[in-house]
Short mmCIF file of C-alpha atoms and ligand atoms in Angstrom, two decimals:
data_model
loop_
_atom_site.label_atom_id
_atom_site.label_comp_id
_atom_site.label_asym_id
_atom_site.label_seq_id
_atom_site.Cartn_x
_atom_site.Cartn_y
_atom_site.Cartn_z
CA UNK A 164 60.58 -12.28 30.22
CA UNK A 165 57.99 -14.09 28.14
CA UNK A 166 57.04 -12.26 24.95
CA UNK A 167 53.36 -11.63 24.39
CA UNK A 168 51.94 -13.58 21.46
CA UNK A 169 51.11 -11.19 18.59
CA UNK A 170 47.37 -10.71 18.16
CA UNK A 171 45.74 -12.28 15.09
CA UNK A 172 44.17 -9.34 13.24
CA UNK A 173 42.61 -11.28 10.39
CA UNK A 174 39.20 -12.73 11.35
CA UNK A 175 39.52 -15.34 8.58
CA UNK A 176 42.43 -17.01 10.36
CA UNK A 177 42.44 -19.03 13.58
CA UNK A 178 43.37 -17.04 16.67
CA UNK A 179 41.30 -13.90 16.02
CA UNK A 180 39.73 -12.93 19.35
CA UNK A 181 36.21 -11.83 18.29
CA UNK A 182 36.12 -9.45 21.25
CA UNK A 183 33.95 -6.96 19.39
CA UNK A 184 30.23 -6.29 19.08
CA UNK A 185 30.14 -6.65 15.32
CA UNK A 186 32.57 -7.88 12.71
CA UNK A 187 31.83 -9.26 9.29
CA UNK A 188 33.54 -10.58 6.22
CA UNK A 189 33.53 -12.92 3.27
CA UNK A 190 35.49 -16.17 3.44
CA UNK A 191 36.52 -17.33 -0.05
CA UNK A 192 37.56 -20.95 0.41
CA UNK A 193 39.11 -22.57 -2.66
CA UNK A 194 40.49 -26.09 -2.74
CA UNK A 195 44.09 -26.23 -1.44
CA UNK A 196 44.21 -22.49 -0.68
CA UNK A 197 45.35 -21.17 2.72
CA UNK A 198 41.71 -20.89 3.81
CA UNK A 199 40.93 -24.48 2.92
CA UNK A 200 40.59 -25.82 6.44
CA UNK A 201 37.72 -26.80 8.72
CA UNK A 202 36.48 -23.97 10.90
CA UNK A 203 36.25 -25.79 14.20
CA UNK A 204 35.03 -24.16 17.39
CA UNK A 205 33.80 -27.00 19.60
CA UNK A 206 32.67 -24.62 22.33
CA UNK A 207 31.09 -22.15 19.94
CA UNK A 208 31.40 -18.38 20.32
CA UNK A 209 30.09 -15.71 22.66
CA UNK A 210 28.08 -13.98 19.98
CA UNK A 211 25.85 -15.03 17.10
CA UNK A 212 26.98 -15.69 13.53
CA UNK A 213 24.77 -15.37 10.49
CA UNK A 214 26.26 -17.00 7.41
CA UNK A 215 25.20 -16.82 3.73
CA UNK A 216 26.63 -19.14 1.08
CA UNK A 217 27.24 -17.17 -2.11
CA UNK A 218 29.20 -19.66 -4.21
CA UNK A 219 30.08 -23.37 -4.27
CA UNK A 220 29.18 -25.74 -1.48
CA UNK A 221 29.95 -25.97 2.21
CA UNK A 222 29.56 -28.81 4.65
CA UNK A 223 28.46 -28.33 8.24
CA UNK A 224 29.29 -31.04 10.80
CA UNK A 225 30.42 -34.58 10.05
CA UNK A 226 28.98 -38.08 10.10
CA UNK A 227 25.27 -38.40 10.91
CA UNK A 228 24.87 -34.72 11.61
CA UNK A 229 26.44 -33.54 8.34
CA UNK A 230 24.49 -31.33 5.97
CA UNK A 231 25.52 -29.16 3.04
CA UNK A 232 24.78 -25.57 2.11
CA UNK A 233 24.64 -23.94 -1.31
CA UNK A 234 24.05 -20.41 -2.65
CA UNK A 235 21.00 -18.90 -0.97
CA UNK A 236 21.33 -20.95 2.22
CA UNK A 237 21.51 -18.92 5.40
CA UNK A 238 22.75 -20.32 8.70
CA UNK A 239 22.47 -18.93 12.20
CA UNK A 240 24.84 -20.07 14.94
CA UNK A 241 23.61 -18.91 18.36
CA UNK A 242 26.12 -18.40 21.20
CA UNK A 243 27.77 -21.63 22.31
CA UNK A 244 26.50 -23.60 19.27
CA UNK A 245 29.28 -25.78 17.87
CA UNK A 246 30.98 -24.43 14.73
CA UNK A 247 32.36 -27.11 12.47
CA UNK A 248 32.28 -26.31 8.79
CA UNK A 249 34.33 -26.01 5.64
CA UNK A 250 34.32 -26.59 1.89
CA UNK A 251 32.34 -29.69 0.87
CA UNK A 252 34.78 -32.32 -0.42
CA UNK A 253 33.04 -32.57 -3.81
CA UNK A 254 33.05 -28.82 -4.52
CA UNK A 255 36.07 -26.79 -5.69
CA UNK A 256 35.04 -23.69 -3.69
CA UNK A 257 32.89 -22.49 -0.83
CA UNK A 258 32.44 -18.72 -0.59
CA UNK A 259 30.35 -17.44 2.29
CA UNK A 260 29.58 -14.10 3.83
CA UNK A 261 29.17 -13.87 7.58
CA UNK A 262 28.45 -11.42 10.38
CA UNK A 263 29.49 -12.02 13.99
CA UNK A 264 27.43 -9.94 16.41
CA UNK A 265 26.19 -9.37 19.95
CA UNK A 266 22.49 -8.68 19.48
CA UNK A 267 20.36 -5.95 20.95
CA UNK A 268 17.83 -7.35 23.43
CA UNK A 269 14.74 -6.67 21.36
CA UNK A 270 16.14 -8.67 18.43
CA UNK A 271 15.54 -11.89 20.37
CA UNK A 272 12.34 -12.80 18.52
CA UNK A 273 14.07 -12.53 15.16
CA UNK A 274 16.84 -14.84 16.24
CA UNK A 275 14.70 -17.91 16.77
CA UNK A 276 15.18 -19.71 13.53
CA UNK A 277 14.04 -23.23 12.82
CA UNK A 278 16.92 -25.38 13.99
CA UNK A 279 18.41 -28.15 11.93
CA UNK A 280 21.16 -29.76 13.96
CA UNK A 281 22.62 -28.89 17.36
CA UNK A 282 20.95 -25.49 17.60
CA UNK A 283 22.15 -24.29 14.22
CA UNK A 284 19.34 -22.44 12.43
CA UNK A 285 18.80 -22.56 8.71
CA UNK A 286 16.74 -20.64 6.14
CA UNK A 287 16.68 -20.75 2.40
CA UNK A 288 16.28 -17.74 0.13
CA UNK A 289 13.74 -18.87 -2.39
CA UNK A 290 14.70 -16.80 -5.44
CA UNK A 291 17.51 -14.82 -7.03
CA UNK A 292 15.91 -11.47 -6.24
CA UNK A 293 15.97 -12.28 -2.53
CA UNK A 294 19.50 -13.61 -2.84
CA UNK A 295 20.69 -10.34 -4.43
CA UNK A 296 19.01 -8.32 -1.71
CA UNK A 297 20.62 -10.33 1.10
CA UNK A 298 23.99 -10.43 -0.61
CA UNK A 299 23.79 -6.62 -0.86
CA UNK A 300 22.87 -6.29 2.81
CA UNK A 301 25.80 -8.44 3.96
CA UNK A 302 28.11 -6.40 1.74
CA UNK A 303 26.73 -3.11 3.07
CA UNK A 304 27.18 -4.26 6.68
CA UNK A 305 30.83 -5.05 6.03
CA UNK A 306 31.54 -1.83 4.15
CA UNK A 307 29.73 0.34 6.68
CA UNK A 308 31.41 -1.26 9.67
CA UNK A 309 34.82 -0.60 8.15
CA UNK A 310 34.20 3.08 7.53
CA UNK A 311 36.04 5.42 9.84
CA UNK A 312 33.12 7.51 10.94
CA UNK A 313 31.77 8.00 14.42
CA UNK A 314 28.54 6.12 13.84
CA UNK A 315 29.81 3.32 11.60
CA UNK A 316 29.13 0.54 14.11
CA UNK A 317 25.64 1.86 14.87
CA UNK A 318 24.88 2.10 11.15
CA UNK A 319 26.19 -1.42 10.59
CA UNK A 320 24.04 -2.67 13.49
CA UNK A 321 21.12 -0.89 11.89
CA UNK A 322 21.71 -2.72 8.58
CA UNK A 323 22.09 -5.99 10.46
CA UNK A 324 18.80 -5.35 12.20
CA UNK A 325 17.23 -4.94 8.78
CA UNK A 326 18.82 -8.17 7.61
CA UNK A 327 17.44 -10.08 10.61
CA UNK A 328 13.99 -8.60 10.18
CA UNK A 329 14.04 -9.53 6.50
CA UNK A 330 15.06 -13.10 7.42
CA UNK A 331 12.13 -13.19 9.80
CA UNK A 332 9.80 -11.81 7.17
CA UNK A 333 11.11 -13.95 4.31
CA UNK A 334 10.50 -17.14 6.24
CA UNK A 335 7.53 -18.44 8.12
CA UNK A 336 9.31 -17.45 11.32
CA UNK A 337 6.64 -14.93 12.16
CA UNK A 338 4.40 -17.89 13.00
CA UNK A 339 6.77 -19.16 15.67
CA UNK A 340 6.06 -18.44 19.33
CA UNK A 341 7.65 -15.22 20.47
CA UNK A 342 9.92 -14.57 23.39
CA UNK A 343 8.41 -15.06 26.84
CA UNK A 344 6.81 -11.80 27.97
CA UNK A 345 8.39 -12.11 31.44
CA UNK A 346 11.86 -12.23 29.93
CA UNK A 347 11.06 -9.20 27.80
CA UNK A 348 9.72 -7.42 30.87
CA UNK A 349 12.93 -8.23 32.76
CA UNK A 350 14.97 -6.74 29.88
CA UNK A 351 12.84 -3.65 30.01
CA UNK A 352 13.22 -3.22 33.76
CA UNK A 353 16.99 -3.58 33.46
CA UNK A 354 17.20 -1.18 30.50
CA UNK A 355 15.14 1.46 32.25
CA UNK A 356 17.45 1.43 35.28
CA UNK A 357 20.73 0.47 33.69
CA UNK A 358 22.78 1.93 36.53
CA UNK A 359 20.87 0.20 39.31
CA UNK A 360 22.21 -2.99 40.83
CA UNK A 361 18.91 -4.86 40.61
CA UNK A 362 19.44 -8.39 41.90
CA UNK A 363 18.09 -11.44 40.10
CA UNK A 364 15.86 -12.08 43.13
CA UNK A 365 14.23 -8.63 42.94
CA UNK A 366 13.92 -8.83 39.17
CA UNK A 367 12.33 -12.28 39.42
CA UNK A 368 9.83 -11.01 41.97
CA UNK A 369 8.81 -8.20 39.64
CA UNK A 370 8.08 -10.56 36.77
CA UNK A 371 6.46 -13.21 38.97
CA UNK A 372 8.99 -15.98 38.45
CA UNK A 373 11.38 -17.74 40.79
CA UNK A 374 14.98 -16.51 40.45
CA UNK A 375 16.18 -19.84 39.06
CA UNK A 376 13.32 -20.04 36.53
CA UNK A 377 13.99 -16.50 35.34
CA UNK A 378 17.74 -17.14 35.06
CA UNK A 379 17.09 -20.31 33.07
CA UNK A 380 14.47 -18.78 30.75
CA UNK A 381 16.60 -15.68 30.21
CA UNK A 382 19.67 -17.64 29.15
CA UNK A 383 17.61 -19.95 26.96
CA UNK A 384 15.83 -17.15 25.15
CA UNK A 385 18.32 -14.29 25.07
CA UNK A 386 21.44 -16.43 24.68
CA UNK A 387 23.44 -15.00 27.61
CA UNK A 388 22.97 -14.69 31.37
CA UNK A 389 21.24 -11.70 33.00
CA UNK A 390 24.37 -10.08 34.44
CA UNK A 391 26.29 -10.44 31.20
CA UNK A 392 23.38 -9.02 29.23
CA UNK A 393 23.18 -5.98 31.50
CA UNK A 394 26.92 -5.45 31.09
CA UNK A 395 26.49 -5.59 27.31
CA UNK A 396 23.76 -2.96 27.46
CA UNK A 397 25.85 -0.76 29.78
CA UNK A 398 28.79 -0.86 27.43
CA UNK A 399 26.60 -0.16 24.39
CA UNK A 400 25.14 2.87 26.21
CA UNK A 401 28.56 4.05 27.37
CA UNK A 402 29.89 3.89 23.82
CA UNK A 403 27.02 6.00 22.57
CA UNK A 404 27.51 8.58 25.34
CA UNK A 405 31.26 8.74 24.65
CA UNK A 406 30.59 9.37 20.99
CA UNK A 407 27.76 11.80 21.22
CA UNK A 408 28.21 13.82 24.43
CA UNK A 409 31.00 15.81 26.06
CA UNK A 410 30.35 14.10 29.43
CA UNK A 411 33.45 13.02 31.34
CA UNK A 412 34.43 9.37 31.40
CA UNK A 413 33.70 9.23 35.13
CA UNK A 414 30.21 10.68 34.66
CA UNK A 415 29.45 8.25 31.84
CA UNK A 416 30.66 5.37 33.98
CA UNK A 417 28.37 6.49 36.76
CA UNK A 418 25.44 6.92 34.45
CA UNK A 419 25.68 3.33 33.26
CA UNK A 420 26.28 1.83 36.70
CA UNK A 421 30.00 2.01 37.46
CA UNK A 422 30.77 4.37 40.32
CA UNK A 423 34.41 3.45 40.29
CA UNK A 424 36.02 4.99 37.20
CA UNK A 425 38.98 2.62 37.23
CA UNK A 426 36.71 -0.37 37.31
CA UNK A 427 34.58 1.10 34.51
CA UNK A 428 37.66 1.65 32.35
CA UNK A 429 38.84 -1.88 33.01
CA UNK A 430 35.52 -3.48 32.05
CA UNK A 431 35.20 -1.21 29.01
CA UNK A 432 38.69 -2.05 27.79
CA UNK A 433 38.11 -5.76 28.28
CA UNK A 434 34.91 -5.64 26.25
CA UNK A 435 35.73 -3.07 23.58
CA UNK A 436 39.49 -3.51 23.24
CA UNK A 437 40.41 0.12 24.02
CA UNK A 438 39.89 2.40 27.02
CA UNK A 439 36.90 4.80 27.09
CA UNK A 440 39.09 7.83 26.32
CA UNK A 441 40.88 6.06 23.47
CA UNK A 442 37.50 5.03 22.13
CA UNK A 443 36.29 8.63 22.25
CA UNK A 444 39.43 9.86 20.50
CA UNK A 445 38.97 7.43 17.62
CA UNK A 446 35.34 8.41 17.20
CA UNK A 447 36.17 11.90 15.93
CA UNK A 448 33.30 13.80 14.32
CA UNK A 449 33.05 13.81 10.54
C1 FCB B 592 35.90 -16.80 9.99
C2 FCB B 592 35.18 -17.89 9.20
C3 FCB B 592 33.72 -17.54 9.07
C4 FCB B 592 33.14 -17.22 10.41
C5 FCB B 592 33.97 -16.17 11.10
C6 FCB B 592 33.43 -15.85 12.45
O1 FCB B 592 37.21 -17.21 10.25
O2 FCB B 592 35.74 -17.98 7.93
O3 FCB B 592 33.03 -18.61 8.50
O4 FCB B 592 33.10 -18.38 11.20
O5 FCB B 592 35.28 -16.62 11.22
#
């Protein structure tokens, strides 16, 4: 029988699955150390990454597209954007903090950064006071997310939301056009009836777009397709209900749109890594 490959548990090393809603860390790359390699994900990731250089110099991309980042530079990699970065050859170190996340729908406006190359967004923190604030926020997200308390992920998401709002505020982003109101309306309709199997056709009719136009706009602006987004929201809601109510797993499944408990458990496990009941067990009250 073939042995299963052991899972990579360290997100700093190749092979980590990133099958979570939020994970963060600091990657301290020093010349010739074990982390001194190019992070190369030609097909990008499912979630977003926000990255802050705190020391040394990094290089993103190669050849004509190459650009470097130094302390105070923030990068945003949207889903599917190519990741190709590492220590700049002329710098002994590149230390950067990062957060990988699956955003909440209403964050979409704050995730439209000015793009430099191939969809990668970039902002610069103008002074050391701002740098300290952002460095502190990244640190707090990591610490909070690692705490073993029932609401640690929610609290970390809350800090991340603050970080993204501050990025928005600290830049001229607020002047950029906001998300299309029909896409927002579609998100709202789906959120209000999470359990309903609303088809793309019906949804499109309600927001006065053709199904293909809505599907295209949605993916472009939210970063994932409609069905995937609804599944994300269902799982987020299910996690909250598991943590904060005594409802049975079957009832929670039903409430978020899965009448078949087995199917619900399978989807949940695929997305969260553990079954709903294991998830509930781990989230013991303080
Ligand atoms: C780590 C990298 C970091 C970021 C996360 C998602 O391995 O060091 O820059 O890409 O993965």
